Amino acid sequence: MELSARYVYRVYTEKSFSAAAKALFVSQPALSATVARLEAELGFRIFDRSTVPLSLTAAGRIYIDSLEEIMESERHMQRRIRQLSEIKSETLSVGGSSYLAYSLFPTICGAFTKQYPDIRLRIDMGSSKSASNLHDELKHQALDLLLTHTFDPKEHIAYPLLQERMVIAVHRNMEGAAELEPYAVSAEELLSKSYPPEKELEDFSLFRSIRFFRFRKGSLTYQHMAKILGDYAAASHTITHVTHSGMHYALMCAGLGALLTTDSIIAAAPHPTDELLFFVPKCPESYRTLYLIRPSNVPENSVVRNFLAVAQELSASGRLLPALQK
């Protein structure tokens, strides 16, 4: 904004030429001459000098309103440039140890990098035993964001990314699977959510002779199995000491056991689904949500905010996991 316009605005806010001149560190005659020269160029008077305190003419009111719009536009520009400067100098650290993290982070980080190519990304995928370690890294600010199903509302701010449906998957050649086939839904029906409501199961005694994979007691999947399958989860005895959900899924596809998994993992898995049977439990416990979380005691900066915006936009548009979000 030009100097003369800034002088006019200061006169307007002070409602006095003498007070404005003092605030601007210029003489009153010089200030009055500058304003008079601008009024002559515009072809109208901005101030009504006959009033005390000084007031605006009708044309002057329009001029001041326009100045304020220009000033707000300049402030907005400065904020955007300041944010851009902050973004260019920062690194973003994200983490996740679940099978879905391996599938989702390439999509999210790829889209984020296209929009913010100057950000340095650090991605920590941990290991099969490091979920708790990643929570510790988040707590100690070694991570900015963590992709997870669990969080503490007292310590974290959580951003929902994806709701998953827990389902039972069985290879059709597995012993006992043939008797279950009338209750199964196809992969296409499952992922498009087009199966009939009566296909949702409440009677899990159907699986009393089916071998399930055993999960570590206390793990998230173990807890889901106990809530959904109840006593029938206790019969699980196939393939122990495997903790990676992707490996569990691959072993299920090989016919080594039934598996409690999610529609998201099925959508992300590279294995063909033609030989698989899927069963949908009818209970509230069959739903769970995947979140991006951050520590509640750390202020959200523009880099974290922009990454969250990219991830949530991908989720809302169905591009985060297209096979599931048709």
mmCIF file of C-alpha atoms in Angstrom:
data_model
loop_
_atom_site.group_PDB
_atom_site.id
_atom_site.type_symbol
_atom_site.label_atom_id
_atom_site.label_comp_id
_atom_site.label_asym_id
_atom_site.label_seq_id
_atom_site.Cartn_x
_atom_site.Cartn_y
_atom_site.Cartn_z
ATOM 1 C CA MET A 1 0.000 0.000 0.000
ATOM 2 C CA GLU A 2 1.360 3.468 -0.899
ATOM 3 C CA LEU A 3 2.717 5.800 1.766
ATOM 4 C CA SER A 4 0.013 8.421 1.188
ATOM 5 C CA ALA A 5 -2.707 5.797 1.735
ATOM 6 C CA ARG A 6 -1.029 4.709 4.994
ATOM 7 C CA TYR A 7 -0.968 8.330 6.120
ATOM 8 C CA VAL A 8 -4.679 8.693 5.362
ATOM 9 C CA TYR A 9 -5.512 5.556 7.304
ATOM 10 C CA ARG A 10 -3.572 6.779 10.334
ATOM 11 C CA VAL A 11 -5.455 10.091 10.245
ATOM 12 C CA TYR A 12 -8.697 8.059 10.104
ATOM 13 C CA THR A 13 -7.757 5.892 13.098
ATOM 14 C CA GLU A 14 -6.484 8.855 15.176
ATOM 15 C CA LYS A 15 -9.381 11.119 14.047
ATOM 16 C CA SER A 16 -6.924 14.011 14.156
ATOM 17 C CA PHE A 17 -4.190 15.375 11.890
ATOM 18 C CA SER A 18 -2.055 16.446 14.839
ATOM 19 C CA ALA A 19 -2.298 13.063 16.624
ATOM 20 C CA ALA A 20 -1.590 11.194 13.388
ATOM 21 C CA ALA A 21 1.429 13.417 12.617
ATOM 22 C CA LYS A 22 2.836 12.711 16.088
ATOM 23 C CA ALA A 23 2.320 8.949 15.677
ATOM 24 C CA LEU A 24 3.916 8.988 12.197
ATOM 25 C CA PHE A 25 6.858 11.191 13.285
ATOM 26 C CA VAL A 26 6.151 13.782 10.578
ATOM 27 C CA SER A 27 5.175 17.428 10.815
ATOM 28 C CA GLN A 28 1.485 18.283 10.701
ATOM 29 C CA PRO A 29 1.848 20.607 7.654
ATOM 30 C CA ALA A 30 3.637 17.836 5.713
ATOM 31 C CA LEU A 31 0.931 15.333 6.618
ATOM 32 C CA SER A 32 -1.874 17.725 5.680
ATOM 33 C CA ALA A 33 -0.195 18.465 2.335
ATOM 34 C CA THR A 34 0.193 14.748 1.564
ATOM 35 C CA VAL A 35 -3.490 14.073 2.285
ATOM 36 C CA ALA A 36 -4.634 17.124 0.314
ATOM 37 C CA ARG A 37 -2.513 16.044 -2.663
ATOM 38 C CA LEU A 38 -4.073 12.551 -2.589
ATOM 39 C CA GLU A 39 -7.595 14.009 -2.352
ATOM 40 C CA ALA A 40 -6.841 16.198 -5.402
ATOM 41 C CA GLU A 41 -5.679 13.130 -7.353
ATOM 42 C CA LEU A 42 -8.787 11.155 -6.353
ATOM 43 C CA GLY A 43 -11.154 14.040 -7.120
ATOM 44 C CA PHE A 44 -12.985 13.981 -3.762
ATOM 45 C CA ARG A 45 -12.442 14.852 -0.121
ATOM 46 C CA ILE A 46 -11.784 11.943 2.218
ATOM 47 C CA PHE A 47 -12.233 13.870 5.478
ATOM 48 C CA ASP A 48 -14.850 16.334 6.631
ATOM 49 C CA ARG A 49 -12.593 18.886 8.354
ATOM 50 C CA SER A 50 -15.536 20.826 9.817
ATOM 51 C CA THR A 51 -16.288 18.187 12.456
ATOM 52 C CA VAL A 52 -14.577 17.491 15.777
ATOM 53 C CA PRO A 53 -13.339 14.849 15.957
ATOM 54 C CA LEU A 54 -12.456 14.516 12.284
ATOM 55 C CA SER A 55 -14.960 12.387 10.299
ATOM 56 C CA LEU A 56 -15.204 10.772 6.878
ATOM 57 C CA THR A 57 -17.167 11.993 3.912
ATOM 58 C CA ALA A 58 -19.423 9.476 2.149
ATOM 59 C CA ALA A 59 -16.757 8.992 -0.539
ATOM 60 C CA GLY A 60 -14.118 8.818 2.182
ATOM 61 C CA ARG A 61 -15.978 5.947 3.862
ATOM 62 C CA ILE A 62 -15.829 3.977 0.607
ATOM 63 C CA TYR A 63 -12.125 4.789 0.276
ATOM 64 C CA ILE A 64 -11.320 3.607 3.822
ATOM 65 C CA ASP A 65 -13.357 0.401 3.335
ATOM 66 C CA SER A 66 -11.345 -0.296 0.203
ATOM 67 C CA LEU A 67 -8.078 0.383 2.062
ATOM 68 C CA GLU A 68 -9.040 -2.115 4.767
ATOM 69 C CA GLU A 69 -9.756 -4.772 2.135
ATOM 70 C CA ILE A 70 -6.309 -4.120 0.623
ATOM 71 C CA MET A 71 -4.666 -4.315 4.049
ATOM 72 C CA GLU A 72 -6.397 -7.618 4.854
ATOM 73 C CA SER A 73 -5.290 -8.999 1.492
ATOM 74 C CA GLU A 74 -1.703 -7.979 2.281
ATOM 75 C CA ARG A 75 -1.888 -9.638 5.713
ATOM 76 C CA HIS A 76 -3.233 -12.821 4.126
ATOM 77 C CA MET A 77 -0.378 -12.800 1.609
ATOM 78 C CA GLN A 78 2.178 -12.310 4.376
ATOM 79 C CA ARG A 79 0.700 -15.184 6.403
ATOM 80 C CA ARG A 80 0.893 -17.520 3.405
ATOM 81 C CA ILE A 81 4.483 -16.520 2.643
ATOM 82 C CA ARG A 82 5.423 -16.954 6.315
ATOM 83 C CA GLN A 83 3.830 -20.419 6.367
ATOM 84 C CA LEU A 84 5.663 -21.327 3.167
ATOM 85 C CA SER A 85 8.947 -20.267 4.769
ATOM 86 C CA GLU A 86 8.170 -22.398 7.816
ATOM 87 C CA ILE A 87 7.285 -25.395 5.658
ATOM 88 C CA LYS A 88 10.443 -25.183 3.565
ATOM 89 C CA SER A 89 12.635 -25.386 6.633
ATOM 90 C CA GLU A 90 10.948 -28.310 8.378
ATOM 91 C CA THR A 91 11.019 -32.092 8.469
ATOM 92 C CA LEU A 92 7.938 -34.209 9.125
ATOM 93 C CA SER A 93 8.273 -37.553 10.912
ATOM 94 C CA VAL A 94 5.445 -40.081 10.584
ATOM 95 C CA GLY A 95 5.252 -43.680 11.710
ATOM 96 C CA GLY A 96 3.169 -46.831 11.825
ATOM 97 C CA SER A 97 3.863 -50.527 12.231
ATOM 98 C CA SER A 98 0.589 -52.049 11.006
ATOM 99 C CA TYR A 99 0.168 -53.807 7.675
ATOM 100 C CA LEU A 100 -2.104 -50.972 6.571
ATOM 101 C CA ALA A 101 0.631 -48.429 7.234
ATOM 102 C CA TYR A 102 2.720 -50.137 4.558
ATOM 103 C CA SER A 103 -0.188 -49.773 2.138
ATOM 104 C CA LEU A 104 -1.409 -46.276 3.014
ATOM 105 C CA PHE A 105 1.757 -44.269 3.619
ATOM 106 C CA PRO A 106 2.988 -44.461 -0.003
ATOM 107 C CA THR A 107 -0.335 -42.959 -1.170
ATOM 108 C CA ILE A 108 -0.482 -40.270 1.527
ATOM 109 C CA CYS A 109 3.204 -39.341 1.398
ATOM 110 C CA GLY A 110 3.202 -39.325 -2.401
ATOM 111 C CA ALA A 111 0.276 -36.886 -2.529
ATOM 112 C CA PHE A 112 1.804 -34.745 0.234
ATOM 113 C CA THR A 113 5.184 -34.506 -1.488
ATOM 114 C CA LYS A 114 3.548 -33.390 -4.745
ATOM 115 C CA GLN A 115 1.965 -30.452 -2.918
ATOM 116 C CA TYR A 116 4.926 -29.691 -0.631
ATOM 117 C CA PRO A 117 8.076 -30.857 -2.431
ATOM 118 C CA ASP A 118 10.427 -28.966 -0.087
ATOM 119 C CA ILE A 119 9.394 -30.893 3.028
ATOM 120 C CA ARG A 120 11.781 -33.578 4.202
ATOM 121 C CA LEU A 121 9.805 -36.682 5.139
ATOM 122 C CA ARG A 122 10.994 -39.231 7.683
ATOM 123 C CA ILE A 123 8.930 -42.439 7.711
ATOM 124 C CA ASP A 124 9.426 -44.898 10.566
ATOM 125 C CA MET A 125 7.731 -48.243 9.897
ATOM 126 C CA GLY A 126 9.198 -49.793 13.033
ATOM 127 C CA SER A 127 9.168 -53.583 13.141
ATOM 128 C CA SER A 128 6.767 -56.376 13.948
ATOM 129 C CA LYS A 129 7.306 -55.807 17.680
ATOM 130 C CA SER A 130 7.574 -52.042 17.799
ATOM 131 C CA ALA A 131 4.021 -50.673 18.106
ATOM 132 C CA SER A 132 4.662 -49.639 21.717
ATOM 133 C CA ASN A 133 8.067 -48.245 20.734
ATOM 134 C CA LEU A 134 6.430 -46.012 18.145
ATOM 135 C CA HIS A 135 4.026 -44.694 20.792
ATOM 136 C CA ASP A 136 7.082 -43.887 22.913
ATOM 137 C CA GLU A 137 8.683 -42.076 19.967
ATOM 138 C CA LEU A 138 5.508 -40.029 19.558
ATOM 139 C CA LYS A 139 5.512 -39.214 23.278
ATOM 140 C CA HIS A 140 9.122 -38.035 23.140
ATOM 141 C CA GLN A 141 8.493 -36.067 19.908
ATOM 142 C CA ALA A 142 10.717 -38.257 17.731
ATOM 143 C CA LEU A 143 7.532 -38.683 15.654
ATOM 144 C CA ASP A 144 5.053 -35.957 14.697
ATOM 145 C CA LEU A 145 2.226 -38.307 13.679
ATOM 146 C CA LEU A 146 1.451 -41.988 14.202
ATOM 147 C CA LEU A 147 -0.937 -44.191 12.217
ATOM 148 C CA THR A 148 -2.652 -46.462 14.735
ATOM 149 C CA HIS A 149 -5.885 -48.000 15.976
ATOM 150 C CA THR A 150 -5.281 -47.122 19.632
ATOM 151 C CA PHE A 151 -4.683 -43.861 21.473
ATOM 152 C CA ASP A 152 -5.067 -42.263 24.895
ATOM 153 C CA PRO A 153 -7.523 -39.316 24.802
ATOM 154 C CA LYS A 154 -5.592 -37.735 27.670
ATOM 155 C CA GLU A 155 -2.320 -37.738 25.739
ATOM 156 C CA HIS A 156 -3.278 -37.644 22.061
ATOM 157 C CA ILE A 157 -5.371 -35.762 19.553
ATOM 158 C CA ALA A 158 -6.776 -38.277 17.061
ATOM 159 C CA TYR A 159 -7.900 -37.718 13.476
ATOM 160 C CA PRO A 160 -10.127 -40.520 12.062
ATOM 161 C CA LEU A 161 -8.868 -41.754 8.725
ATOM 162 C CA LEU A 162 -10.627 -45.019 7.947
ATOM 163 C CA GLN A 163 -13.329 -47.176 9.501
ATOM 164 C CA GLU A 164 -12.685 -50.896 9.152
ATOM 165 C CA ARG A 165 -15.002 -53.894 9.397
ATOM 166 C CA MET A 166 -13.632 -56.993 11.110
ATOM 167 C CA VAL A 167 -14.363 -60.130 9.074
ATOM 168 C CA ILE A 168 -13.465 -63.803 9.157
ATOM 169 C CA ALA A 169 -11.520 -65.129 6.170
ATOM 170 C CA VAL A 170 -11.105 -68.818 5.310
ATOM 171 C CA HIS A 171 -9.645 -70.598 2.296
ATOM 172 C CA ARG A 172 -12.401 -72.716 0.721
ATOM 173 C CA ASN A 173 -10.120 -75.802 0.649
ATOM 174 C CA MET A 174 -9.490 -75.707 4.385
ATOM 175 C CA GLU A 175 -10.991 -78.567 6.375
ATOM 176 C CA GLY A 176 -14.544 -77.714 7.467
ATOM 177 C CA ALA A 177 -14.870 -74.714 5.118
ATOM 178 C CA ALA A 178 -17.285 -76.410 2.694
ATOM 179 C CA GLU A 179 -20.056 -76.479 5.317
ATOM 180 C CA LEU A 180 -19.635 -72.730 5.839
ATOM 181 C CA GLU A 181 -19.946 -71.697 2.204
ATOM 182 C CA PRO A 182 -23.726 -70.893 2.316
ATOM 183 C CA TYR A 183 -22.989 -68.208 4.941
ATOM 184 C CA ALA A 184 -20.103 -66.596 3.073
ATOM 185 C CA VAL A 185 -19.971 -63.372 1.062
ATOM 186 C CA SER A 186 -17.671 -62.726 -1.864
ATOM 187 C CA ALA A 187 -14.783 -60.274 -1.809
ATOM 188 C CA GLU A 188 -16.663 -58.013 -4.225
ATOM 189 C CA GLU A 189 -19.750 -57.975 -1.979
ATOM 190 C CA LEU A 190 -17.602 -57.316 1.071
ATOM 191 C CA LEU A 191 -15.542 -54.461 -0.352
ATOM 192 C CA SER A 192 -18.516 -52.774 -2.018
ATOM 193 C CA LYS A 193 -20.709 -53.430 1.058
ATOM 194 C CA SER A 194 -23.356 -54.908 -1.227
ATOM 195 C CA TYR A 195 -23.996 -58.169 0.640
ATOM 196 C CA PRO A 196 -27.554 -58.742 1.934
ATOM 197 C CA PRO A 197 -28.074 -57.896 5.637
ATOM 198 C CA GLU A 198 -29.106 -61.459 6.442
ATOM 199 C CA LYS A 199 -25.547 -62.567 5.587
ATOM 200 C CA GLU A 200 -24.249 -60.929 8.767
ATOM 201 C CA LEU A 201 -23.548 -63.654 11.333
ATOM 202 C CA GLU A 202 -24.538 -63.816 14.990
ATOM 203 C CA ASP A 203 -24.094 -67.570 15.567
ATOM 204 C CA PHE A 204 -20.368 -68.323 15.760
ATOM 205 C CA SER A 205 -20.874 -71.932 16.762
ATOM 206 C CA LEU A 206 -20.588 -72.515 12.996
ATOM 207 C CA PHE A 207 -16.814 -72.154 13.475
ATOM 208 C CA ARG A 208 -16.449 -74.621 16.352
ATOM 209 C CA SER A 209 -14.438 -77.055 14.221
ATOM 210 C CA ILE A 210 -12.445 -74.386 12.357
ATOM 211 C CA ARG A 211 -8.817 -73.752 13.289
ATOM 212 C CA PHE A 212 -8.028 -70.074 13.814
ATOM 213 C CA PHE A 213 -4.624 -68.466 14.071
ATOM 214 C CA ARG A 214 -3.500 -67.848 17.620
ATOM 215 C CA PHE A 215 -2.562 -64.289 18.560
ATOM 216 C CA ARG A 216 -0.506 -63.013 21.439
ATOM 217 C CA LYS A 217 -2.657 -62.628 24.523
ATOM 218 C CA GLY A 218 -3.427 -58.984 25.109
ATOM 219 C CA SER A 219 -2.826 -57.957 21.488
ATOM 220 C CA LEU A 220 -5.471 -55.886 19.709
ATOM 221 C CA THR A 221 -6.526 -58.777 17.446
ATOM 222 C CA TYR A 222 -6.677 -61.158 20.434
ATOM 223 C CA GLN A 223 -9.058 -58.727 22.155
ATOM 224 C CA HIS A 224 -11.252 -58.484 19.044
ATOM 225 C CA MET A 225 -11.391 -62.279 18.727
ATOM 226 C CA ALA A 226 -12.446 -62.633 22.362
ATOM 227 C CA LYS A 227 -15.204 -60.039 21.929
ATOM 228 C CA ILE A 228 -16.506 -61.333 18.579
ATOM 229 C CA LEU A 229 -15.960 -65.102 18.723
ATOM 230 C CA GLY A 230 -16.235 -65.538 22.475
ATOM 231 C CA ASP A 231 -15.603 -69.141 23.559
ATOM 232 C CA TYR A 232 -14.883 -70.211 19.979
ATOM 233 C CA ALA A 233 -11.718 -68.096 19.981
ATOM 234 C CA ALA A 234 -10.286 -70.397 22.646
ATOM 235 C CA ALA A 235 -10.002 -73.219 20.098
ATOM 236 C CA SER A 236 -7.387 -71.219 18.151
ATOM 237 C CA HIS A 237 -4.195 -73.220 17.886
ATOM 238 C CA THR A 238 -2.753 -72.819 14.398
ATOM 239 C CA ILE A 239 0.613 -71.128 13.691
ATOM 240 C CA THR A 240 1.879 -69.298 16.747
ATOM 241 C CA HIS A 241 4.632 -66.664 17.113
ATOM 242 C CA VAL A 242 3.667 -64.798 13.929
ATOM 243 C CA THR A 243 2.896 -61.162 14.679
ATOM 244 C CA HIS A 244 2.716 -59.520 11.243
ATOM 245 C CA SER A 245 -0.860 -59.272 9.936
ATOM 246 C CA GLY A 246 0.336 -59.443 6.334
ATOM 247 C CA MET A 247 1.996 -62.783 7.027
ATOM 248 C CA HIS A 248 -1.136 -64.037 8.795
ATOM 249 C CA TYR A 249 -3.157 -63.134 5.720
ATOM 250 C CA ALA A 250 -0.724 -64.903 3.389
ATOM 251 C CA LEU A 251 -0.795 -68.036 5.576
ATOM 252 C CA MET A 252 -4.606 -67.952 5.585
ATOM 253 C CA CYS A 253 -4.539 -67.785 1.786
ATOM 254 C CA ALA A 254 -2.384 -70.915 1.867
ATOM 255 C CA GLY A 255 -5.129 -72.732 3.789
ATOM 256 C CA LEU A 256 -3.285 -72.974 7.114
ATOM 257 C CA GLY A 257 -6.030 -71.467 9.254
ATOM 258 C CA ALA A 258 -8.992 -69.136 9.514
ATOM 259 C CA LEU A 259 -8.257 -65.495 10.280
ATOM 260 C CA LEU A 260 -10.018 -62.566 11.887
ATOM 261 C CA THR A 261 -8.929 -59.710 9.644
ATOM 262 C CA THR A 262 -10.403 -56.490 8.221
ATOM 263 C CA ASP A 263 -11.932 -55.381 4.948
ATOM 264 C CA SER A 264 -9.096 -52.834 4.653
ATOM 265 C CA ILE A 265 -6.411 -55.527 4.772
ATOM 266 C CA ILE A 266 -8.350 -57.566 2.206
ATOM 267 C CA ALA A 267 -8.542 -54.507 -0.063
ATOM 268 C CA ALA A 268 -4.808 -53.809 0.330
ATOM 269 C CA ALA A 269 -3.552 -57.398 0.080
ATOM 270 C CA PRO A 270 -2.036 -58.503 -3.258
ATOM 271 C CA HIS A 271 -3.320 -62.080 -2.916
ATOM 272 C CA PRO A 272 -6.221 -63.212 -5.155
ATOM 273 C CA THR A 273 -9.546 -63.623 -3.350
ATOM 274 C CA ASP A 274 -11.359 -66.088 -5.667
ATOM 275 C CA GLU A 275 -10.586 -69.062 -3.422
ATOM 276 C CA LEU A 276 -11.461 -67.316 -0.175
ATOM 277 C CA LEU A 277 -14.660 -67.234 1.868
ATOM 278 C CA PHE A 278 -15.535 -64.169 3.944
ATOM 279 C CA PHE A 279 -17.915 -63.949 6.887
ATOM 280 C CA VAL A 280 -19.250 -60.711 8.377
ATOM 281 C CA PRO A 281 -19.928 -60.670 12.151
ATOM 282 C CA LYS A 282 -23.049 -58.810 13.216
ATOM 283 C CA CYS A 283 -21.914 -56.956 16.333
ATOM 284 C CA PRO A 284 -20.641 -53.474 17.267
ATOM 285 C CA GLU A 285 -17.246 -54.946 18.145
ATOM 286 C CA SER A 286 -16.681 -55.775 14.477
ATOM 287 C CA TYR A 287 -15.965 -52.107 13.702
ATOM 288 C CA ARG A 288 -12.730 -50.289 14.416
ATOM 289 C CA THR A 289 -11.177 -47.013 13.283
ATOM 290 C CA LEU A 290 -7.716 -46.181 12.009
ATOM 291 C CA TYR A 291 -6.370 -42.814 13.170
ATOM 292 C CA LEU A 292 -3.511 -40.439 12.660
ATOM 293 C CA ILE A 293 -2.607 -39.200 16.132
ATOM 294 C CA ARG A 294 -0.329 -36.526 17.550
ATOM 295 C CA PRO A 295 0.647 -35.541 21.109
ATOM 296 C CA SER A 296 -1.880 -33.182 22.691
ATOM 297 C CA ASN A 297 0.858 -31.250 24.521
ATOM 298 C CA VAL A 298 2.632 -30.250 21.279
ATOM 299 C CA PRO A 299 1.206 -27.318 19.267
ATOM 300 C CA GLU A 300 0.082 -28.232 15.761
ATOM 301 C CA ASN A 301 2.355 -26.590 13.174
ATOM 302 C CA SER A 302 1.544 -25.889 9.548
ATOM 303 C CA VAL A 303 3.444 -28.956 8.274
ATOM 304 C CA VAL A 304 1.473 -31.375 10.462
ATOM 305 C CA ARG A 305 -1.764 -29.566 9.619
ATOM 306 C CA ASN A 306 -1.099 -29.829 5.875
ATOM 307 C CA PHE A 307 -0.189 -33.531 6.086
ATOM 308 C CA LEU A 308 -3.427 -34.241 7.975
ATOM 309 C CA ALA A 309 -5.398 -32.269 5.398
ATOM 310 C CA VAL A 310 -3.896 -34.306 2.547
ATOM 311 C CA ALA A 311 -4.608 -37.627 4.307
ATOM 312 C CA GLN A 312 -8.191 -36.706 5.185
ATOM 313 C CA GLU A 313 -8.901 -35.422 1.671
ATOM 314 C CA LEU A 314 -7.652 -38.719 0.207
ATOM 315 C CA SER A 315 -9.903 -40.605 2.611
ATOM 316 C CA ALA A 316 -12.965 -38.447 1.915
ATOM 317 C CA SER A 317 -12.505 -38.726 -1.873
ATOM 318 C CA GLY A 318 -12.093 -42.523 -1.807
ATOM 319 C CA ARG A 319 -8.508 -42.413 -3.103
ATOM 320 C CA LEU A 320 -6.869 -43.617 0.090
ATOM 321 C CA LEU A 321 -7.821 -47.272 -0.465
ATOM 322 C CA PRO A 322 -9.785 -47.342 -3.763
ATOM 323 C CA ALA A 323 -10.636 -51.062 -3.644
ATOM 324 C CA LEU A 324 -12.510 -50.478 -0.387
ATOM 325 C CA GLN A 325 -13.884 -46.983 -0.995
ATOM 326 C CA LYS A 326 -15.651 -47.493 -4.325
#
